[in-house]
């Protein structure tokens, strides 16, 4: 199949490109390189520098590429994803994440491209009160990032209905880890996620870390999350693409492992490799105590089951950071 990956130079996009190439697809990458890097893009993919909000540029690239062959699908990874930044700069999030999706869909409609695979997030569920989250749960985002993704999900739904398109929307839980080749991984500055922060602390790339609260109603008092290896997540996109291109009904699907680990368990796991200097601090506002995906639908519709565990996530992130000395 021929597929365009918008945001294919970023952390998750570059892993998806790799999985697509491995599966024998013809891959075109469009990326503005705001957080991604050229060296993350597999050499078998054709790369175009372009911003998803630049309608003229997007049309140009699609017109050019369509001369070589019609696109079967478009995958979208070109989003801004930092929650606190979305709170301080909501207009940027609506512009990039929502307007960008509108322009992408308009381009697809004009080019007659029928299938879209979209990266969404568990943040669309908001402040979850249930332990295990299913796709049917209430959607109540609590920050502009989650709102921007939910607005895009809904736009995709209505556009697909109007123009006879198909979609596969994936709601990611806590994505982490690096590719086993150690060529690609999470490189961004000012990381806020627990796994890279714990690994950086273990590698002495930061002095210490803070556990945000140990008084939650969980067995060890720290928050529980569902961690999923980026390569497993990326592979789900290949399955999702084949699923809709082969004529199945559009679907919205959680991507998680159905297993939860606490912040302390993450620290313990990293500590098996290197000591971690941490202290206990106050709770971080907006953190639910426990967030675990029901991944029944991914298994049922796509036959997708994650292969890697928390151990693999931590080991690949550790080896990636060790190799590249990434802060
Ligand atoms: N966390 C922490 N210290 C940190 C970063 C995160 O204790 O320096 C906790 C955070 O409060 C949450 C869990 O780790 O309970 C996962 O947070 P992360 O930001 O990785 O993902 P989120 O689930 O918030 O998207």
mmCIF file of C-alpha atoms and ligand atoms in Angstrom:
data_model
loop_
_atom_site.group_PDB
_atom_site.id
_atom_site.type_symbol
_atom_site.label_atom_id
_atom_site.label_comp_id
_atom_site.label_asym_id
_atom_site.label_seq_id
_atom_site.Cartn_x
_atom_site.Cartn_y
_atom_site.Cartn_z
ATOM 1 C CA UNK A 1 0.000 0.000 0.000
ATOM 2 C CA UNK A 2 1.060 3.604 -0.476
ATOM 3 C CA UNK A 3 0.793 5.682 2.693
ATOM 4 C CA UNK A 4 1.573 9.250 3.684
ATOM 5 C CA UNK A 5 2.815 9.682 7.257
ATOM 6 C CA UNK A 6 2.380 13.265 8.447
ATOM 7 C CA UNK A 7 4.695 13.791 11.403
ATOM 8 C CA UNK A 8 6.804 10.779 10.402
ATOM 9 C CA UNK A 9 10.067 12.265 11.723
ATOM 10 C CA UNK A 10 8.843 12.418 15.318
ATOM 11 C CA UNK A 11 9.035 9.875 18.123
ATOM 12 C CA UNK A 12 5.939 7.787 17.368
ATOM 13 C CA UNK A 13 5.724 8.681 13.657
ATOM 14 C CA UNK A 14 9.266 7.455 12.945
ATOM 15 C CA UNK A 15 8.488 4.130 14.622
ATOM 16 C CA UNK A 16 5.344 3.818 12.486
ATOM 17 C CA UNK A 17 7.394 4.540 9.352
ATOM 18 C CA UNK A 18 9.810 1.773 10.306
ATOM 19 C CA UNK A 19 6.997 -0.738 10.862
ATOM 20 C CA UNK A 20 5.359 0.247 7.549
ATOM 21 C CA UNK A 21 8.617 -0.115 5.628
ATOM 22 C CA UNK A 22 9.265 -3.476 7.303
ATOM 23 C CA UNK A 23 5.791 -4.599 6.219
ATOM 24 C CA UNK A 24 6.592 -3.687 2.590
ATOM 25 C CA UNK A 25 4.622 -0.455 2.125
ATOM 26 C CA UNK A 26 5.551 2.577 0.019
ATOM 27 C CA UNK A 27 5.966 5.384 2.564
ATOM 28 C CA UNK A 28 5.976 9.162 2.085
ATOM 29 C CA UNK A 29 6.811 11.333 5.106
ATOM 30 C CA UNK A 30 5.772 14.956 5.593
ATOM 31 C CA UNK A 31 7.182 16.698 8.667
ATOM 32 C CA UNK A 32 7.972 20.290 9.685
ATOM 33 C CA UNK A 33 10.915 19.060 11.833
ATOM 34 C CA UNK A 34 9.688 21.112 14.805
ATOM 35 C CA UNK A 35 10.336 18.211 17.171
ATOM 36 C CA UNK A 36 11.327 15.451 14.767
ATOM 37 C CA UNK A 37 14.648 14.943 13.021
ATOM 38 C CA UNK A 38 15.590 13.818 9.529
ATOM 39 C CA UNK A 39 17.876 11.082 10.833
ATOM 40 C CA UNK A 40 14.872 9.388 12.476
ATOM 41 C CA UNK A 41 13.219 8.825 9.081
ATOM 42 C CA UNK A 42 13.937 5.454 7.511
ATOM 43 C CA UNK A 43 15.901 5.876 4.287
ATOM 44 C CA UNK A 44 13.352 3.852 2.304
ATOM 45 C CA UNK A 45 10.713 6.556 2.908
ATOM 46 C CA UNK A 46 10.503 9.690 0.693
ATOM 47 C CA UNK A 47 10.758 12.798 2.851
ATOM 48 C CA UNK A 48 9.123 16.213 2.282
ATOM 49 C CA UNK A 49 9.633 19.207 4.543
ATOM 50 C CA UNK A 50 6.201 20.718 5.137
ATOM 51 C CA UNK A 51 3.813 21.879 7.819
ATOM 52 C CA UNK A 52 0.363 20.335 8.163
ATOM 53 C CA UNK A 53 -1.166 23.803 8.537
ATOM 54 C CA UNK A 54 0.338 24.938 5.204
ATOM 55 C CA UNK A 55 -2.501 24.078 2.825
ATOM 56 C CA UNK A 56 -0.685 25.092 -0.354
ATOM 57 C CA UNK A 57 2.411 23.064 0.498
ATOM 58 C CA UNK A 58 0.361 20.024 1.468
ATOM 59 C CA UNK A 59 -1.587 20.156 -1.802
ATOM 60 C CA UNK A 60 1.678 20.500 -3.755
ATOM 61 C CA UNK A 61 3.220 17.430 -2.099
ATOM 62 C CA UNK A 62 0.104 15.300 -2.531
ATOM 63 C CA UNK A 63 -0.288 16.353 -6.180
ATOM 64 C CA UNK A 64 3.374 15.572 -6.869
ATOM 65 C CA UNK A 65 3.260 12.185 -5.165
ATOM 66 C CA UNK A 66 -0.084 11.178 -6.658
ATOM 67 C CA UNK A 67 1.574 11.324 -10.098
ATOM 68 C CA UNK A 68 3.663 8.367 -8.920
ATOM 69 C CA UNK A 69 0.660 6.470 -7.530
ATOM 70 C CA UNK A 70 -2.537 6.998 -5.567
ATOM 71 C CA UNK A 71 -2.340 7.060 -1.765
ATOM 72 C CA UNK A 72 -4.239 4.293 -0.010
ATOM 73 C CA UNK A 73 -4.058 6.001 3.378
ATOM 74 C CA UNK A 74 -2.811 8.943 5.422
ATOM 75 C CA UNK A 75 -1.494 8.601 8.976
ATOM 76 C CA UNK A 76 -1.452 11.588 11.287
ATOM 77 C CA UNK A 77 1.184 12.070 14.009
ATOM 78 C CA UNK A 78 1.845 15.808 13.570
ATOM 79 C CA UNK A 79 0.453 17.025 16.876
ATOM 80 C CA UNK A 80 1.630 19.142 19.749
ATOM 81 C CA UNK A 81 1.369 16.944 22.847
ATOM 82 C CA UNK A 82 2.616 18.757 25.954
ATOM 83 C CA UNK A 83 -0.288 19.208 28.374
ATOM 84 C CA UNK A 84 1.030 22.198 30.436
ATOM 85 C CA UNK A 85 2.041 23.982 27.214
ATOM 86 C CA UNK A 86 -1.484 23.445 25.885
ATOM 87 C CA UNK A 87 -2.836 25.166 28.989
ATOM 88 C CA UNK A 88 -0.557 28.201 28.559
ATOM 89 C CA UNK A 89 -0.792 28.339 24.723
ATOM 90 C CA UNK A 90 -4.240 26.933 23.803
ATOM 91 C CA UNK A 91 -4.470 28.818 20.501
ATOM 92 C CA UNK A 92 -1.309 27.104 19.244
ATOM 93 C CA UNK A 93 -2.853 23.749 20.115
ATOM 94 C CA UNK A 94 -6.112 24.516 18.332
ATOM 95 C CA UNK A 95 -4.185 25.852 15.334
ATOM 96 C CA UNK A 96 -1.750 22.957 14.957
ATOM 97 C CA UNK A 97 -3.868 20.065 16.196
ATOM 98 C CA UNK A 98 -7.339 21.026 14.964
ATOM 99 C CA UNK A 99 -6.756 23.352 12.007
ATOM 100 C CA UNK A 100 -3.952 21.018 10.876
ATOM 101 C CA UNK A 101 -6.359 18.076 10.828
ATOM 102 C CA UNK A 102 -8.953 20.145 8.923
ATOM 103 C CA UNK A 103 -6.385 20.966 6.238
ATOM 104 C CA UNK A 104 -5.207 17.355 6.079
ATOM 105 C CA UNK A 105 -8.800 16.120 5.632
ATOM 106 C CA UNK A 106 -9.565 18.785 3.023
ATOM 107 C CA UNK A 107 -6.480 17.740 1.070
ATOM 108 C CA UNK A 108 -7.517 14.089 1.324
ATOM 109 C CA UNK A 109 -11.046 14.868 0.113
ATOM 110 C CA UNK A 110 -9.677 16.847 -2.846
ATOM 111 C CA UNK A 111 -7.305 14.024 -3.755
ATOM 112 C CA UNK A 112 -9.911 11.288 -3.272
ATOM 113 C CA UNK A 113 -7.919 9.559 -0.490
ATOM 114 C CA UNK A 114 -10.329 7.444 1.522
ATOM 115 C CA UNK A 115 -8.508 6.159 4.616
ATOM 116 C CA UNK A 116 -7.129 8.021 7.614
ATOM 117 C CA UNK A 117 -5.327 6.673 10.691
ATOM 118 C CA UNK A 118 -5.269 9.170 13.517
ATOM 119 C CA UNK A 119 -3.232 9.386 16.756
ATOM 120 C CA UNK A 120 -5.465 10.348 19.629
ATOM 121 C CA UNK A 121 -4.974 10.030 23.345
ATOM 122 C CA UNK A 122 -6.409 8.760 26.615
ATOM 123 C CA UNK A 123 -6.545 12.489 27.537
ATOM 124 C CA UNK A 124 -9.906 12.603 25.716
ATOM 125 C CA UNK A 125 -11.390 10.683 28.673
ATOM 126 C CA UNK A 126 -10.375 13.409 31.141
ATOM 127 C CA UNK A 127 -10.317 12.836 34.870
ATOM 128 C CA UNK A 128 -11.137 9.157 34.816
ATOM 129 C CA UNK A 129 -12.847 7.739 37.876
ATOM 130 C CA UNK A 130 -12.939 4.138 36.671
ATOM 131 C CA UNK A 131 -9.962 1.789 36.924
ATOM 132 C CA UNK A 132 -10.203 0.411 33.405
ATOM 133 C CA UNK A 133 -11.083 2.657 30.516
ATOM 134 C CA UNK A 134 -13.145 1.428 27.553
ATOM 135 C CA UNK A 135 -13.750 3.282 24.305
ATOM 136 C CA UNK A 136 -17.395 3.789 25.300
ATOM 137 C CA UNK A 137 -16.519 5.801 28.408
ATOM 138 C CA UNK A 138 -17.509 9.420 28.779
ATOM 139 C CA UNK A 139 -15.291 11.892 26.900
ATOM 140 C CA UNK A 140 -14.537 14.878 29.112
ATOM 141 C CA UNK A 141 -11.049 16.311 28.484
ATOM 142 C CA UNK A 142 -9.625 18.524 31.204
ATOM 143 C CA UNK A 143 -7.013 20.422 29.178
ATOM 144 C CA UNK A 144 -6.686 22.019 25.709
ATOM 145 C CA UNK A 145 -4.495 19.158 24.499
ATOM 146 C CA UNK A 146 -7.242 16.592 25.182
ATOM 147 C CA UNK A 147 -9.882 18.979 23.803
ATOM 148 C CA UNK A 148 -7.917 19.489 20.592
ATOM 149 C CA UNK A 149 -7.685 15.720 20.064
ATOM 150 C CA UNK A 150 -11.363 15.181 20.803
ATOM 151 C CA UNK A 151 -12.326 17.995 18.403
ATOM 152 C CA UNK A 152 -10.205 16.299 15.726
ATOM 153 C CA UNK A 153 -11.723 12.886 16.431
ATOM 154 C CA UNK A 154 -15.195 14.367 15.954
ATOM 155 C CA UNK A 155 -14.158 16.246 12.800
ATOM 156 C CA UNK A 156 -12.778 13.019 11.324
ATOM 157 C CA UNK A 157 -16.023 11.221 12.134
ATOM 158 C CA UNK A 158 -18.229 13.816 10.395
ATOM 159 C CA UNK A 159 -15.934 14.298 7.404
ATOM 160 C CA UNK A 160 -15.695 10.523 6.923
ATOM 161 C CA UNK A 161 -19.485 10.302 6.963
ATOM 162 C CA UNK A 162 -19.917 13.153 4.473
ATOM 163 C CA UNK A 163 -17.264 11.992 1.992
ATOM 164 C CA UNK A 164 -17.501 8.221 2.349
ATOM 165 C CA UNK A 165 -14.128 7.822 4.034
ATOM 166 C CA UNK A 166 -12.881 5.317 6.623
ATOM 167 C CA UNK A 167 -10.918 6.015 9.764
ATOM 168 C CA UNK A 168 -9.074 4.259 12.510
ATOM 169 C CA UNK A 169 -8.569 6.450 15.563
ATOM 170 C CA UNK A 170 -6.121 5.214 18.191
ATOM 171 C CA UNK A 171 -6.256 6.488 21.771
ATOM 172 C CA UNK A 172 -2.802 6.057 23.250
ATOM 173 C CA UNK A 173 -2.112 5.373 26.899
ATOM 174 C CA UNK A 174 1.444 5.879 28.290
ATOM 175 C CA UNK A 175 3.783 5.380 25.353
ATOM 176 C CA UNK A 176 7.481 4.895 26.122
ATOM 177 C CA UNK A 177 10.618 2.977 25.175
ATOM 178 C CA UNK A 178 12.900 3.085 22.158
ATOM 179 C CA UNK A 179 13.388 0.937 19.077
ATOM 180 C CA UNK A 180 15.480 -2.196 19.716
ATOM 181 C CA UNK A 181 17.994 -1.000 17.087
ATOM 182 C CA UNK A 182 18.525 2.041 19.408
ATOM 183 C CA UNK A 183 18.464 4.253 16.296
ATOM 184 C CA UNK A 184 15.229 5.998 17.282
ATOM 185 C CA UNK A 185 13.682 6.913 20.599
ATOM 186 C CA UNK A 186 12.278 9.839 22.540
ATOM 187 C CA UNK A 187 14.663 12.776 22.129
ATOM 188 C CA UNK A 188 12.570 15.830 22.964
ATOM 189 C CA UNK A 189 13.769 18.570 25.372
ATOM 190 C CA UNK A 190 12.037 19.217 28.699
ATOM 191 C CA UNK A 191 10.509 15.783 29.005
ATOM 192 C CA UNK A 192 7.782 15.433 31.610
ATOM 193 C CA UNK A 193 6.993 11.705 31.441
ATOM 194 C CA UNK A 194 7.901 9.342 34.221
ATOM 195 C CA UNK A 195 9.920 6.741 32.314
ATOM 196 C CA UNK A 196 12.447 9.041 30.606
ATOM 197 C CA UNK A 197 12.710 11.133 33.784
ATOM 198 C CA UNK A 198 13.463 8.070 35.923
ATOM 199 C CA UNK A 199 15.970 6.759 33.379
ATOM 200 C CA UNK A 200 17.672 10.166 33.094
ATOM 201 C CA UNK A 201 17.947 10.282 36.889
ATOM 202 C CA UNK A 202 19.468 6.787 36.971
ATOM 203 C CA UNK A 203 21.977 7.823 34.304
ATOM 204 C CA UNK A 204 22.868 10.943 36.354
ATOM 205 C CA UNK A 205 21.683 13.150 33.482
ATOM 206 C CA UNK A 206 19.578 14.863 36.163
ATOM 207 C CA UNK A 207 20.347 15.046 39.887
ATOM 208 C CA UNK A 208 17.096 13.700 41.266
ATOM 209 C CA UNK A 209 13.416 13.290 40.589
ATOM 210 C CA UNK A 210 10.205 13.828 42.488
ATOM 211 C CA UNK A 211 7.379 11.319 42.887
ATOM 212 C CA UNK A 212 4.199 13.372 42.606
ATOM 213 C CA UNK A 213 2.254 12.081 45.596
ATOM 214 C CA UNK A 214 2.311 8.817 47.555
ATOM 215 C CA UNK A 215 -1.062 9.190 49.250
ATOM 216 C CA UNK A 216 -3.321 7.900 46.466
ATOM 217 C CA UNK A 217 -5.739 5.028 47.066
ATOM 218 C CA UNK A 218 -3.457 2.500 45.370
ATOM 219 C CA UNK A 219 -1.487 -0.379 46.955
ATOM 220 C CA UNK A 220 1.757 1.644 47.362
ATOM 221 C CA UNK A 221 0.125 5.104 47.338
ATOM 222 C CA UNK A 222 1.581 6.200 43.975
ATOM 223 C CA UNK A 223 -0.346 6.563 40.719
ATOM 224 C CA UNK A 224 -0.874 3.618 38.411
ATOM 225 C CA UNK A 225 -0.561 3.886 34.637
ATOM 226 C CA UNK A 226 -0.670 1.621 31.598
ATOM 227 C CA UNK A 227 2.684 1.654 29.763
ATOM 228 C CA UNK A 228 2.965 0.606 26.155
ATOM 229 C CA UNK A 229 6.137 0.140 24.093
ATOM 230 C CA UNK A 230 6.341 2.508 21.126
ATOM 231 C CA UNK A 231 7.175 -0.304 18.666
ATOM 232 C CA UNK A 232 4.073 -2.285 19.696
ATOM 233 C CA UNK A 233 2.017 0.883 19.365
ATOM 234 C CA UNK A 234 3.494 1.630 15.934
ATOM 235 C CA UNK A 235 2.723 -1.869 14.697
ATOM 236 C CA UNK A 236 -0.948 -1.395 15.631
ATOM 237 C CA UNK A 237 -1.051 1.394 13.023
ATOM 238 C CA UNK A 238 -0.036 -1.011 10.276
ATOM 239 C CA UNK A 239 -2.825 -3.365 11.360
ATOM 240 C CA UNK A 240 -5.294 -0.465 11.612
ATOM 241 C CA UNK A 241 -4.422 0.703 8.107
ATOM 242 C CA UNK A 242 -4.936 -2.755 6.596
ATOM 243 C CA UNK A 243 -8.168 -3.127 8.547
ATOM 244 C CA UNK A 244 -9.833 -0.051 7.070
ATOM 245 C CA UNK A 245 -8.258 -0.240 3.606
ATOM 246 C CA UNK A 246 -9.671 -3.764 3.351
ATOM 247 C CA UNK A 247 -13.170 -2.362 3.785
ATOM 248 C CA UNK A 248 -13.912 -2.850 7.476
ATOM 249 C CA UNK A 249 -15.967 -0.295 9.373
ATOM 250 C CA UNK A 250 -14.252 2.742 10.895
ATOM 251 C CA UNK A 251 -13.183 2.248 14.501
ATOM 252 C CA UNK A 252 -11.884 4.062 17.561
ATOM 253 C CA UNK A 253 -9.492 1.887 19.541
ATOM 254 C CA UNK A 254 -7.555 2.163 22.804
ATOM 255 C CA UNK A 255 -3.875 1.218 22.655
ATOM 256 C CA UNK A 256 -2.621 0.096 26.037
ATOM 257 C CA UNK A 257 -1.469 -3.097 27.678
ATOM 258 C CA UNK A 258 -4.422 -3.626 30.075
ATOM 259 C CA UNK A 259 -1.819 -3.803 32.840
ATOM 260 C CA UNK A 260 -1.027 -1.116 35.387
ATOM 261 C CA UNK A 261 2.228 -0.236 37.143
ATOM 262 C CA UNK A 262 2.688 2.317 39.895
ATOM 263 C CA UNK A 263 5.272 5.109 39.847
ATOM 264 C CA UNK A 264 7.165 3.234 42.573
ATOM 265 C CA UNK A 265 7.148 0.051 40.499
ATOM 266 C CA UNK A 266 8.634 2.001 37.578
ATOM 267 C CA UNK A 267 11.379 3.348 39.859
ATOM 268 C CA UNK A 268 12.001 -0.160 41.267
ATOM 269 C CA UNK A 269 12.337 -1.575 37.770
ATOM 270 C CA UNK A 270 14.860 1.098 36.726
ATOM 271 C CA UNK A 271 16.688 0.579 40.044
ATOM 272 C CA UNK A 272 17.402 -3.011 39.018
ATOM 273 C CA UNK A 273 19.849 -1.479 36.505
ATOM 274 C CA UNK A 274 21.112 1.664 38.285
ATOM 275 C CA UNK A 275 20.198 3.481 41.535
ATOM 276 C CA UNK A 276 17.586 6.248 41.259
ATOM 277 C CA UNK A 277 17.733 9.292 43.531
ATOM 278 C CA UNK A 278 14.147 10.380 44.237
ATOM 279 C CA UNK A 279 12.066 12.214 46.820
ATOM 280 C CA UNK A 280 8.334 12.305 47.498
ATOM 281 C CA UNK A 281 6.573 15.545 46.631
ATOM 282 C CA UNK A 282 2.993 16.803 46.514
ATOM 283 C CA UNK A 283 0.438 15.498 44.042
ATOM 284 C CA UNK A 284 0.489 16.947 40.512
ATOM 285 C CA UNK A 285 -2.851 18.608 39.743
ATOM 286 C CA UNK A 286 -5.102 16.646 37.402
ATOM 287 C CA UNK A 287 -3.460 13.238 37.906
ATOM 288 C CA UNK A 288 -6.019 10.430 38.245
ATOM 289 C CA UNK A 289 -4.950 7.691 40.691
ATOM 290 C CA UNK A 290 -5.241 4.892 38.194
ATOM 291 C CA UNK A 291 -5.543 4.788 34.418
ATOM 292 C CA UNK A 292 -5.543 1.485 32.584
ATOM 293 C CA UNK A 293 -6.796 0.768 29.076
ATOM 294 C CA UNK A 294 -9.210 -1.916 28.182
ATOM 295 C CA UNK A 295 -7.500 -3.252 25.050
ATOM 296 C CA UNK A 296 -10.177 -5.825 24.187
ATOM 297 C CA UNK A 297 -11.233 -3.952 21.066
ATOM 298 C CA UNK A 298 -7.683 -3.797 19.648
ATOM 299 C CA UNK A 299 -7.407 -7.541 20.137
ATOM 300 C CA UNK A 300 -10.852 -8.280 18.754
ATOM 301 C CA UNK A 301 -10.732 -6.082 15.640
ATOM 302 C CA UNK A 302 -7.032 -6.085 14.806
ATOM 303 C CA UNK A 303 -5.699 -9.165 16.576
ATOM 304 C CA UNK A 304 -3.245 -6.783 18.270
ATOM 305 C CA UNK A 305 -1.562 -7.833 21.497
ATOM 306 C CA UNK A 306 1.487 -5.936 22.787
ATOM 307 C CA UNK A 307 4.605 -8.109 22.803
ATOM 308 C CA UNK A 308 6.859 -5.988 24.998
ATOM 309 C CA UNK A 309 6.658 -5.518 28.771
ATOM 310 C CA UNK A 310 7.576 -2.724 31.186
ATOM 311 C CA UNK A 311 11.025 -4.346 31.462
ATOM 312 C CA UNK A 312 11.540 -3.980 27.681
ATOM 313 C CA UNK A 313 10.263 -0.396 27.732
ATOM 314 C CA UNK A 314 12.719 0.583 30.454
ATOM 315 C CA UNK A 315 15.674 -1.328 29.043
ATOM 316 C CA UNK A 316 15.286 0.123 25.529
ATOM 317 C CA UNK A 317 14.857 3.675 26.859
ATOM 318 C CA UNK A 318 17.882 3.212 29.147
ATOM 319 C CA UNK A 319 20.083 1.832 26.374
ATOM 320 C CA UNK A 320 18.923 4.509 23.931
ATOM 321 C CA UNK A 321 19.724 7.332 26.372
ATOM 322 C CA UNK A 322 22.999 5.721 27.373
ATOM 323 C CA UNK A 323 24.047 5.419 23.740
ATOM 324 C CA UNK A 324 23.046 8.940 22.701
ATOM 325 C CA UNK A 325 23.543 10.647 26.085
ATOM 326 C CA UNK A 326 20.166 12.297 25.683
ATOM 327 C CA UNK A 327 18.987 14.541 28.496
HETATM 328 N N1 LIG B 1 5.254 11.388 37.676
HETATM 329 C C1 LIG B 1 6.045 11.567 38.796
HETATM 330 N N2 LIG B 1 7.187 12.295 38.655
HETATM 331 C C2 LIG B 1 7.593 12.830 37.454
HETATM 332 C C3 LIG B 1 6.767 12.623 36.328
HETATM 333 C C4 LIG B 1 5.598 11.899 36.477
HETATM 334 O O1 LIG B 1 5.732 11.107 39.887
HETATM 335 O O2 LIG B 1 8.631 13.498 37.421
HETATM 336 C C5 LIG B 1 3.998 10.607 37.837
HETATM 337 C C6 LIG B 1 2.751 11.390 37.455
HETATM 338 O O3 LIG B 1 2.308 12.154 38.560
HETATM 339 C C7 LIG B 1 1.788 10.269 37.084
HETATM 340 C C8 LIG B 1 2.704 9.193 36.480
HETATM 341 O O4 LIG B 1 4.030 9.511 36.917
HETATM 342 O O5 LIG B 1 1.195 9.738 38.229
HETATM 343 C C9 LIG B 1 2.703 9.188 34.981
HETATM 344 O O6 LIG B 1 2.916 10.525 34.554
HETATM 345 P P1 LIG B 1 3.339 10.876 33.072
HETATM 346 O O7 LIG B 1 3.525 12.359 32.993
HETATM 347 O O8 LIG B 1 4.476 10.007 32.657
HETATM 348 O O9 LIG B 1 2.095 10.417 32.201
HETATM 349 P P2 LIG B 1 0.544 10.844 32.272
HETATM 350 O O10 LIG B 1 -0.156 9.612 32.744
HETATM 351 O O11 LIG B 1 0.384 11.990 33.182
HETATM 352 O O12 LIG B 1 0.211 11.165 30.867
#
